[in-house]
PDB file of C-alpha atoms in Angstrom:
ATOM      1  CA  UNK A 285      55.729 -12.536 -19.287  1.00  0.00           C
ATOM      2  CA  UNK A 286      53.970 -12.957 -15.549  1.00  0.00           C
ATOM      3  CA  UNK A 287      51.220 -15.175 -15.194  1.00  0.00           C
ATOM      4  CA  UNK A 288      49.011 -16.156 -11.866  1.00  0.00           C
ATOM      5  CA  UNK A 289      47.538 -19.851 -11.813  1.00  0.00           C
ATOM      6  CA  UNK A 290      45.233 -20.529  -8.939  1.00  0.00           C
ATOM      7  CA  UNK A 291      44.430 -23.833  -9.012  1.00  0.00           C
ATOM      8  CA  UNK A 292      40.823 -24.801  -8.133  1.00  0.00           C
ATOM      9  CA  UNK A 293      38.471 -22.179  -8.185  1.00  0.00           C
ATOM     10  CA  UNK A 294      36.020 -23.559  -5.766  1.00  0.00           C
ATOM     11  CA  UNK A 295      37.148 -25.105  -2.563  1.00  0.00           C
ATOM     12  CA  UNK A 296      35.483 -26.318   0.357  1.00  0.00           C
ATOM     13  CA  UNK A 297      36.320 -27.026   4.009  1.00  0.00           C
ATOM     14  CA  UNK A 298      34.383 -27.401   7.014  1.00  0.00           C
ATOM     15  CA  UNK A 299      34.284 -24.675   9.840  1.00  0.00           C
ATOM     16  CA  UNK A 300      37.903 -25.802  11.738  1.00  0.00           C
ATOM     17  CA  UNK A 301      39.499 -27.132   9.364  1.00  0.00           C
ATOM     18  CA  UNK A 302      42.587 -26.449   7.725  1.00  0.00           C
ATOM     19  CA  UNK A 303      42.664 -23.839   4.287  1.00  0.00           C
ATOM     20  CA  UNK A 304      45.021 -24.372   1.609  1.00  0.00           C
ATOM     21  CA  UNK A 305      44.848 -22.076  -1.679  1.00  0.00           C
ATOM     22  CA  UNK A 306      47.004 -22.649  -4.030  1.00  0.00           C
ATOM     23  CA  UNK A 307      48.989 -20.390  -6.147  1.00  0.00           C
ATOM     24  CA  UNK A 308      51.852 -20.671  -8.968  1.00  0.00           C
ATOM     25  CA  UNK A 309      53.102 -17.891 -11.100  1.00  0.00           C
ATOM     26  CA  UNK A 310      55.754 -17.492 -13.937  1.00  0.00           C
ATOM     27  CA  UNK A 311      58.012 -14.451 -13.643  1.00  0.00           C
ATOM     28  CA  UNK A 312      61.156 -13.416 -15.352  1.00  0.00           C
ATOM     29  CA  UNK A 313      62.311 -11.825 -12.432  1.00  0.00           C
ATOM     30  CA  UNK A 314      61.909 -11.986  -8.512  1.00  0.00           C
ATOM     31  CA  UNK A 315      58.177 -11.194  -7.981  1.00  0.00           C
ATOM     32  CA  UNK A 316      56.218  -9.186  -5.488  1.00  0.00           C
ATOM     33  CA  UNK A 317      53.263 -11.193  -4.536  1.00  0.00           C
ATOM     34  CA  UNK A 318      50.192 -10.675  -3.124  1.00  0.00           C
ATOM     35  CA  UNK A 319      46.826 -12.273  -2.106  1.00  0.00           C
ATOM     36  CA  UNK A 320      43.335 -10.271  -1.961  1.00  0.00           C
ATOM     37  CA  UNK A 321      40.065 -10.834  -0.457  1.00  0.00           C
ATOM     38  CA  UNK A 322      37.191  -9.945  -1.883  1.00  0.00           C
ATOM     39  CA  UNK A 323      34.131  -9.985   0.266  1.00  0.00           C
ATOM     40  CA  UNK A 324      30.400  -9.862  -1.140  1.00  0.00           C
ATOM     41  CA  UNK A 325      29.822  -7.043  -3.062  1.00  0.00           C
ATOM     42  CA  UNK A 326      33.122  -5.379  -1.990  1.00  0.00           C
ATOM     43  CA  UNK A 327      36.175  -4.370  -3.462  1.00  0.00           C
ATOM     44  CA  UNK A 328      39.350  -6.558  -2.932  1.00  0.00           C
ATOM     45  CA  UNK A 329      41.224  -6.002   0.201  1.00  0.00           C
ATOM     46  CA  UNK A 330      45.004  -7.070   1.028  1.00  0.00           C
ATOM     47  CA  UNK A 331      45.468  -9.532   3.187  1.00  0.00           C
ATOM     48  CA  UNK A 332      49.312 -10.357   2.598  1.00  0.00           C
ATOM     49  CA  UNK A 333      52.135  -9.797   0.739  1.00  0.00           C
ATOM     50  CA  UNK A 334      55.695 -11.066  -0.013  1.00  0.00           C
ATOM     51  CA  UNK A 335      58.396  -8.597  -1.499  1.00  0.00           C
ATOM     52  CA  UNK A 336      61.795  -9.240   0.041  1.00  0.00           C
ATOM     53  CA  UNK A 337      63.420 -11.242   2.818  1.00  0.00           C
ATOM     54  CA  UNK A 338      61.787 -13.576   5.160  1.00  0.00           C
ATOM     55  CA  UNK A 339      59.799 -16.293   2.855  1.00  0.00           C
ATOM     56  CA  UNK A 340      56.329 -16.731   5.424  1.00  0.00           C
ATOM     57  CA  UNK A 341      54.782 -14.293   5.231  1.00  0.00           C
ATOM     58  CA  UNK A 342      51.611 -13.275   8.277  1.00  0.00           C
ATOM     59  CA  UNK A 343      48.650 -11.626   7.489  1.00  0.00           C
ATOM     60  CA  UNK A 344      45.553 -10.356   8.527  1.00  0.00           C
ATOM     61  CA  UNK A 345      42.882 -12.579   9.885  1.00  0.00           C
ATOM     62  CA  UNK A 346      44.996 -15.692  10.950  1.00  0.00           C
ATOM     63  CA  UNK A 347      46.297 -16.434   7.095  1.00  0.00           C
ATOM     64  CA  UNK A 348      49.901 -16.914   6.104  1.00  0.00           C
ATOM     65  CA  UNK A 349      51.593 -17.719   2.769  1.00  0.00           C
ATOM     66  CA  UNK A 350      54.833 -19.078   1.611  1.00  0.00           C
ATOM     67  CA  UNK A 351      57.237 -17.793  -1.313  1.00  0.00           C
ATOM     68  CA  UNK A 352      58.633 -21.181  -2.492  1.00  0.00           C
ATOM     69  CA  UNK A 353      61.170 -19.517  -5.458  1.00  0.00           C
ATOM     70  CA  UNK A 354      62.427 -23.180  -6.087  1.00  0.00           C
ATOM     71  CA  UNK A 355      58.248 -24.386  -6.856  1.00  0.00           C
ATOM     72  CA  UNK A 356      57.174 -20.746  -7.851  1.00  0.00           C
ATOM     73  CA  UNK A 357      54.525 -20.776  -5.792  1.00  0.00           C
ATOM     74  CA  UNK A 358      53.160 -18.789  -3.212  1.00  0.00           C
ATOM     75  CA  UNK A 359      49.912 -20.895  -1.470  1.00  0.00           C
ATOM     76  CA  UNK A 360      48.191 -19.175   1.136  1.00  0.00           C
ATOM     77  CA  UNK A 361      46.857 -21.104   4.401  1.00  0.00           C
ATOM     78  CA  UNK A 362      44.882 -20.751   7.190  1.00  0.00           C
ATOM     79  CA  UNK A 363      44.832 -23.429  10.314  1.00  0.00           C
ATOM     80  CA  UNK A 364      41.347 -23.273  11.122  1.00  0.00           C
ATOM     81  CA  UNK A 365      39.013 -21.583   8.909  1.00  0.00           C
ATOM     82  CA  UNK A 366      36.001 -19.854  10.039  1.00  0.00           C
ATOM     83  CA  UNK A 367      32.779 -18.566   9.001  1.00  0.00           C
ATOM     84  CA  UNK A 368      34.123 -15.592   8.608  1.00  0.00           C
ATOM     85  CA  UNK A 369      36.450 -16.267   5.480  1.00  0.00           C
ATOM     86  CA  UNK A 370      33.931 -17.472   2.560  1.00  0.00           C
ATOM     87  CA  UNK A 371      34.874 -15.355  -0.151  1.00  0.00           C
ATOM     88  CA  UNK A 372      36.882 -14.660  -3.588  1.00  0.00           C
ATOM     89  CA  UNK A 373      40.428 -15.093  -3.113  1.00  0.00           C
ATOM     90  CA  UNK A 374      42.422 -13.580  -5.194  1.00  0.00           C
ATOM     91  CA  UNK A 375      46.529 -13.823  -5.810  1.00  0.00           C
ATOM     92  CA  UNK A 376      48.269 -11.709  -7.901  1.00  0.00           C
ATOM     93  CA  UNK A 377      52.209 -10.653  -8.984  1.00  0.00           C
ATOM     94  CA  UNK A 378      53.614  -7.606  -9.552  1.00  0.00           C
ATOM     95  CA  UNK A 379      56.693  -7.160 -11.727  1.00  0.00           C
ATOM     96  CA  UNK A 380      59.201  -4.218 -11.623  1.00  0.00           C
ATOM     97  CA  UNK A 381      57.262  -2.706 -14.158  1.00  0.00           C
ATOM     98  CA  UNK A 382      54.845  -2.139 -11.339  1.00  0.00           C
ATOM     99  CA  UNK A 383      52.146  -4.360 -13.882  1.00  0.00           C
ATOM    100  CA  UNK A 384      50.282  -6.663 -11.403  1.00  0.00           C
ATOM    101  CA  UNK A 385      48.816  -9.637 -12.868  1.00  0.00           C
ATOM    102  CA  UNK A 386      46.097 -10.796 -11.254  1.00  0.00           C
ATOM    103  CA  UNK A 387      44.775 -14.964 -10.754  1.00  0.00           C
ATOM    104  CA  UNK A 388      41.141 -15.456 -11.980  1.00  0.00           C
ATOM    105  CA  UNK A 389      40.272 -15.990  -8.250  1.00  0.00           C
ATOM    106  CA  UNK A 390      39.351 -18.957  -5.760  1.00  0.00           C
ATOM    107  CA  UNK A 391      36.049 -19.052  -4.313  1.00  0.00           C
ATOM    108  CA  UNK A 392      35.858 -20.571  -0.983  1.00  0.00           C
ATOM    109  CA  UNK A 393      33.254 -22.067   0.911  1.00  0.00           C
ATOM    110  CA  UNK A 394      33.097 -22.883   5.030  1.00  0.00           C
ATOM    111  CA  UNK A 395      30.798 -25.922   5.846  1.00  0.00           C
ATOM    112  CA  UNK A 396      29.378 -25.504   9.344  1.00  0.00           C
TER     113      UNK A 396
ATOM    114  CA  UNK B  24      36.256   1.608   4.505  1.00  0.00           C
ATOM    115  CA  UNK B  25      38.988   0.971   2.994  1.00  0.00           C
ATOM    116  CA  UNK B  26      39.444   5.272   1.987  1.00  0.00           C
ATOM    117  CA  UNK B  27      38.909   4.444  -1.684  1.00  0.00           C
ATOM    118  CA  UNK B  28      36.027   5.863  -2.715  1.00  0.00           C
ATOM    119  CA  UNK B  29      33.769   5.117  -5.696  1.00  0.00           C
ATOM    120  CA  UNK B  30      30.386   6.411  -7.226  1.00  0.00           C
ATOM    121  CA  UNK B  31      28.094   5.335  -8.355  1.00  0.00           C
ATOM    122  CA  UNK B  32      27.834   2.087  -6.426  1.00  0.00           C
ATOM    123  CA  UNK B  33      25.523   1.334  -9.254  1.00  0.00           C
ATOM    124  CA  UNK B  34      24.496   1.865 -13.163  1.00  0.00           C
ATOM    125  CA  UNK B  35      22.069   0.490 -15.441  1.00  0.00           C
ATOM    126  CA  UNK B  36      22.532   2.348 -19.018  1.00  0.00           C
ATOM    127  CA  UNK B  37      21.379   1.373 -22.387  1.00  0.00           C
ATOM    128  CA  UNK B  38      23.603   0.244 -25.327  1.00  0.00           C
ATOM    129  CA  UNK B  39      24.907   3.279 -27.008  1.00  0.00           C
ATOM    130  CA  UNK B  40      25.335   5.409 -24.517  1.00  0.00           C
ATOM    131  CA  UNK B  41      27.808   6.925 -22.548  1.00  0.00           C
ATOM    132  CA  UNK B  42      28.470   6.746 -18.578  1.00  0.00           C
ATOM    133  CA  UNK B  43      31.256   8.204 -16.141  1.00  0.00           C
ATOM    134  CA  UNK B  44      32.600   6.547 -12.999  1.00  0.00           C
ATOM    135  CA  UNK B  45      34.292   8.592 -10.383  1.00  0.00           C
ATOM    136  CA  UNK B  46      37.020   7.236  -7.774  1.00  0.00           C
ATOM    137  CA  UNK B  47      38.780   9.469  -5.147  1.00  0.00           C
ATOM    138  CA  UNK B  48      41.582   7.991  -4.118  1.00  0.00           C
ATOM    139  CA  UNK B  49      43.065   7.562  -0.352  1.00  0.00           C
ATOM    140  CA  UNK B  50      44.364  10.580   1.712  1.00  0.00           C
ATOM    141  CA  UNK B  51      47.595  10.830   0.242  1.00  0.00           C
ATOM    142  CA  UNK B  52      47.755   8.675  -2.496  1.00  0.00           C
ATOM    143  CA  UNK B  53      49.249   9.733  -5.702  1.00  0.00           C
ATOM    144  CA  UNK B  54      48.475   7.099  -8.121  1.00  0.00           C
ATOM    145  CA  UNK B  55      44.981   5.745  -9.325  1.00  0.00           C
ATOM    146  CA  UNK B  56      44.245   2.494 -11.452  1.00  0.00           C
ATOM    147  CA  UNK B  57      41.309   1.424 -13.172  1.00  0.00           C
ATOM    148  CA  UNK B  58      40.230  -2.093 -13.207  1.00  0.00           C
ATOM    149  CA  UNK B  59      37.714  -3.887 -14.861  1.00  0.00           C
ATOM    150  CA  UNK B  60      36.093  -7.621 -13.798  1.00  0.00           C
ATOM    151  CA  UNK B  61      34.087  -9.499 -15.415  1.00  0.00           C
ATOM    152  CA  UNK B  62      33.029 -13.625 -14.826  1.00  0.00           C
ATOM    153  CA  UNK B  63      34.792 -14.571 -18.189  1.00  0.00           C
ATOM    154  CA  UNK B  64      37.764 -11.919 -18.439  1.00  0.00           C
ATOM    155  CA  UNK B  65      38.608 -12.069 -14.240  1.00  0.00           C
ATOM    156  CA  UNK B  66      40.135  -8.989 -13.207  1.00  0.00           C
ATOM    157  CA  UNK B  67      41.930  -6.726 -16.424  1.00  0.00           C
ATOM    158  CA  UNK B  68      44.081  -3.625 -15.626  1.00  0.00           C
ATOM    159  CA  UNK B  69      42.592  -0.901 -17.735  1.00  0.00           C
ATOM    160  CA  UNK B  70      45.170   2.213 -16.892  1.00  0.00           C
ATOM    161  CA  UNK B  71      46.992   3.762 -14.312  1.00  0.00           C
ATOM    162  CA  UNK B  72      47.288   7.774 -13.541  1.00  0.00           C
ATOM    163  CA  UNK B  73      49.886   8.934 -11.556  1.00  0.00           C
ATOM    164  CA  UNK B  74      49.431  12.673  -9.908  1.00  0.00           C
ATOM    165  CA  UNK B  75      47.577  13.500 -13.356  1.00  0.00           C
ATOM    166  CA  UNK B  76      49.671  11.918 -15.732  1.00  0.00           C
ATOM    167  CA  UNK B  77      48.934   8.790 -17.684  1.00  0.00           C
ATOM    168  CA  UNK B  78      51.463   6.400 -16.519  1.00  0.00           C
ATOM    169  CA  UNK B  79      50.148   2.752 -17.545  1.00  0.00           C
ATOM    170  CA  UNK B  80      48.119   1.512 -20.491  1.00  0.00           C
ATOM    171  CA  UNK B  81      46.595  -1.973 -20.097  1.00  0.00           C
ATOM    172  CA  UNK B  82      43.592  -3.854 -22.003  1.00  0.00           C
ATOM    173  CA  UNK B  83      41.450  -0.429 -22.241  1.00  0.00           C
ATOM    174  CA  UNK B  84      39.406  -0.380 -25.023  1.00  0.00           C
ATOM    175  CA  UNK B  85      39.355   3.419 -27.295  1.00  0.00           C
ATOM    176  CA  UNK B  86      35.555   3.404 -26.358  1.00  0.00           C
ATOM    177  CA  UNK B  87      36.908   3.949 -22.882  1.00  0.00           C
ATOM    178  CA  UNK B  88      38.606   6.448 -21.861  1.00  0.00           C
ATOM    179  CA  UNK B  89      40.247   8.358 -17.775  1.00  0.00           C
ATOM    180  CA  UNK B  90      41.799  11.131 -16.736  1.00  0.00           C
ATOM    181  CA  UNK B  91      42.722  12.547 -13.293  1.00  0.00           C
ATOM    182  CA  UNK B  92      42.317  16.060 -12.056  1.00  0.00           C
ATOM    183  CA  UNK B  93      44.320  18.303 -10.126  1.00  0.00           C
ATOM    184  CA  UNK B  94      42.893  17.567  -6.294  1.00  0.00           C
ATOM    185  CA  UNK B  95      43.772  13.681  -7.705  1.00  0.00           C
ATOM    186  CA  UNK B  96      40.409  12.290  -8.297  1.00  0.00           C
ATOM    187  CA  UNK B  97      39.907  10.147 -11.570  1.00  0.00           C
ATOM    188  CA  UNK B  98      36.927   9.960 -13.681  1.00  0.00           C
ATOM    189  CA  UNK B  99      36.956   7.029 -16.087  1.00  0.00           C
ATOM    190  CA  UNK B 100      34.674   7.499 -19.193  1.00  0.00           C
ATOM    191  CA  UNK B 101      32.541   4.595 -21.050  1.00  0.00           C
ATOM    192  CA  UNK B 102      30.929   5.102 -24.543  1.00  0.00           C
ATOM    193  CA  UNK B 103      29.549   3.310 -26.938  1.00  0.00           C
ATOM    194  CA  UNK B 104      28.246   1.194 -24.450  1.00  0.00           C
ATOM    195  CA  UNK B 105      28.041  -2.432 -25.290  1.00  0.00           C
ATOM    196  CA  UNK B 106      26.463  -5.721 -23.270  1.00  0.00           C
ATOM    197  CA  UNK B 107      29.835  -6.666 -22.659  1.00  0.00           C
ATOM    198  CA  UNK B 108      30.733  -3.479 -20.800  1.00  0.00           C
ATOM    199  CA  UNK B 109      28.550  -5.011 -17.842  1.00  0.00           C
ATOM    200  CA  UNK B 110      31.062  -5.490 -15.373  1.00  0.00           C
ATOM    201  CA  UNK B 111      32.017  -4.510 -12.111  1.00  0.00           C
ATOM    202  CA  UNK B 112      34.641  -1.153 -12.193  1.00  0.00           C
ATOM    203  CA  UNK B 113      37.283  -1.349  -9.473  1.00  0.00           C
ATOM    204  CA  UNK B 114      39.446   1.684  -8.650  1.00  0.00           C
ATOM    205  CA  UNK B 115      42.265   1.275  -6.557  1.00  0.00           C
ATOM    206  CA  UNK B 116      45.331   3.641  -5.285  1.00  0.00           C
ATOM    207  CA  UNK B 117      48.533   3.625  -3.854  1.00  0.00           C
ATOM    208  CA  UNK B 118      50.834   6.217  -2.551  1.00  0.00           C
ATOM    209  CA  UNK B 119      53.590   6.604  -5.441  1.00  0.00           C
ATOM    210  CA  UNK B 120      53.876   5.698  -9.106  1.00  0.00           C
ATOM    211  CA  UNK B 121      55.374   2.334  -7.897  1.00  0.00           C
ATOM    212  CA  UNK B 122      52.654   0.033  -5.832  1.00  0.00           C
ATOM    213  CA  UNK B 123      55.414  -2.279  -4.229  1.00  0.00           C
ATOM    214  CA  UNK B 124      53.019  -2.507  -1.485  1.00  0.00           C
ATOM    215  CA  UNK B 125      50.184  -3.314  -3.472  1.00  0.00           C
ATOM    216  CA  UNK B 126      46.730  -1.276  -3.847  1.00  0.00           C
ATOM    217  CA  UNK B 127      43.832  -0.209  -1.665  1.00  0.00           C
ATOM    218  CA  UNK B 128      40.846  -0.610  -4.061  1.00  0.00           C
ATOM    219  CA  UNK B 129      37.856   0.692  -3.605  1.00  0.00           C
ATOM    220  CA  UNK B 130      34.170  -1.072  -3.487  1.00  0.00           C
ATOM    221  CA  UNK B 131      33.652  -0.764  -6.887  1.00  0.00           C
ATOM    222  CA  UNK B 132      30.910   0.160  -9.503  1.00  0.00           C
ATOM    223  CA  UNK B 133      28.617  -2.085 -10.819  1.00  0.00           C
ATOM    224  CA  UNK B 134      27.487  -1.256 -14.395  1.00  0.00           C
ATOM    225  CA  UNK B 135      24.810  -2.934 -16.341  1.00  0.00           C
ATOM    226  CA  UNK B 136      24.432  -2.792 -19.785  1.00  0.00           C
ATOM    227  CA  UNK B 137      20.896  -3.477 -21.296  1.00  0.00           C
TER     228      UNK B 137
END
């Protein structure tokens, strides 16, 4: 069975500094993976995902996120964070049953 | 806008009763899923409809039930209403059956049980 662990579900770094979420699933099978963002009273929007080939994956607003098969994890980062990204974090696997399995969310927080 | 769309934004109901939530999914998209979040539960996949068949069953209770209609839309349908129905009501889409891309969800409904 798939399963999403995201460890700490409250982090905090100050404005500049370096993100790190982390994420480890269990899968049976190579996994699709994704991380949300969920805004405030919004839904949950993609910011990156990793199905085949190259293992860092870029996405939207400055984050990235490795597929490490060999530590089945898939943590996402961000150099400097901003303002910008407090929110609910959110990382999730699909299988090739097309079930996603969703973590139970990391809340960050950006210290001015 | 993310092209998802849901309404209401918001419901307050009483126990006992019975409420519907509407999604439209994204120009295009074929497939619509119903999820439910809660703080203790975290997000739970409650069913998946793809071009108006029932393609996925996940932890929906028989209280609850969805459908979607021909032009694609999706109405999911809560009764018997309980406190622990209070939760926020995500619908999301994709283009196919098979969401290897992953889902554009809409902003969700909140529903309040009192």
């Amino acid at each position: 069975a798939q399963s999403v662990t995201q460890l700490g579900s409250h982090v905090s770094v100050s404005e500049g500094a370096l993100v790190l979420l982390r994420c480890n699933y269990s899968s049976s099978v190579p996994p699709y993976l994704f991380w949300y963002v969920q805004y405030p009273n919004q839904g949950l929007q993609l910011l990156l995902k990793y199905t085949t080939g190259a293992t860092l994956v870029k996405g939207i607003n400055g984050f990235e996120a490795e597929f490490k098969k060999s530590e089945t994890s898939f943590h996402l980062t961000k150099p400097s964070a901003h303002m910008s990204d407090a929110a609910e974090y959110f990382c999730a696997v699909r299988n090739t049953g097309n079930q996603f399995y969703f973590g139970t969310g990391t809340s960050l927080t950006v210290i001015p | 806008d993310s092209g998802v769309t849901q309404t209401p934004k918001h419901l307050i109901t009483a126990t006992g009763q019975r409420v519907t939530l509407r999604c439209s999914p994204r120009s295009g998209d074929l497939s619509v899923y119903w999820y439910q979040q809660s703080l203790d539960q975290g997000l739970q996949f409650l069913i998946q409809y793809y071009n108006g068949e029932e393609r996925a069953k996940g932890n929906i209770l028989e209280r609850f039930s969805a459908q979607q209609f021909p032009d694609l839309h999706s109405e999911l349908n809560l009764s018997s209403l309980e406190l622990g129905d209070s939760a926020l009501y995500f619908c999301a889409s994709s283009p196919s059956g098979m969401a290897e891309g992953g889902y554009t969800f809409g902003s969700g409904t909140r529903l309040t049980v009192v």
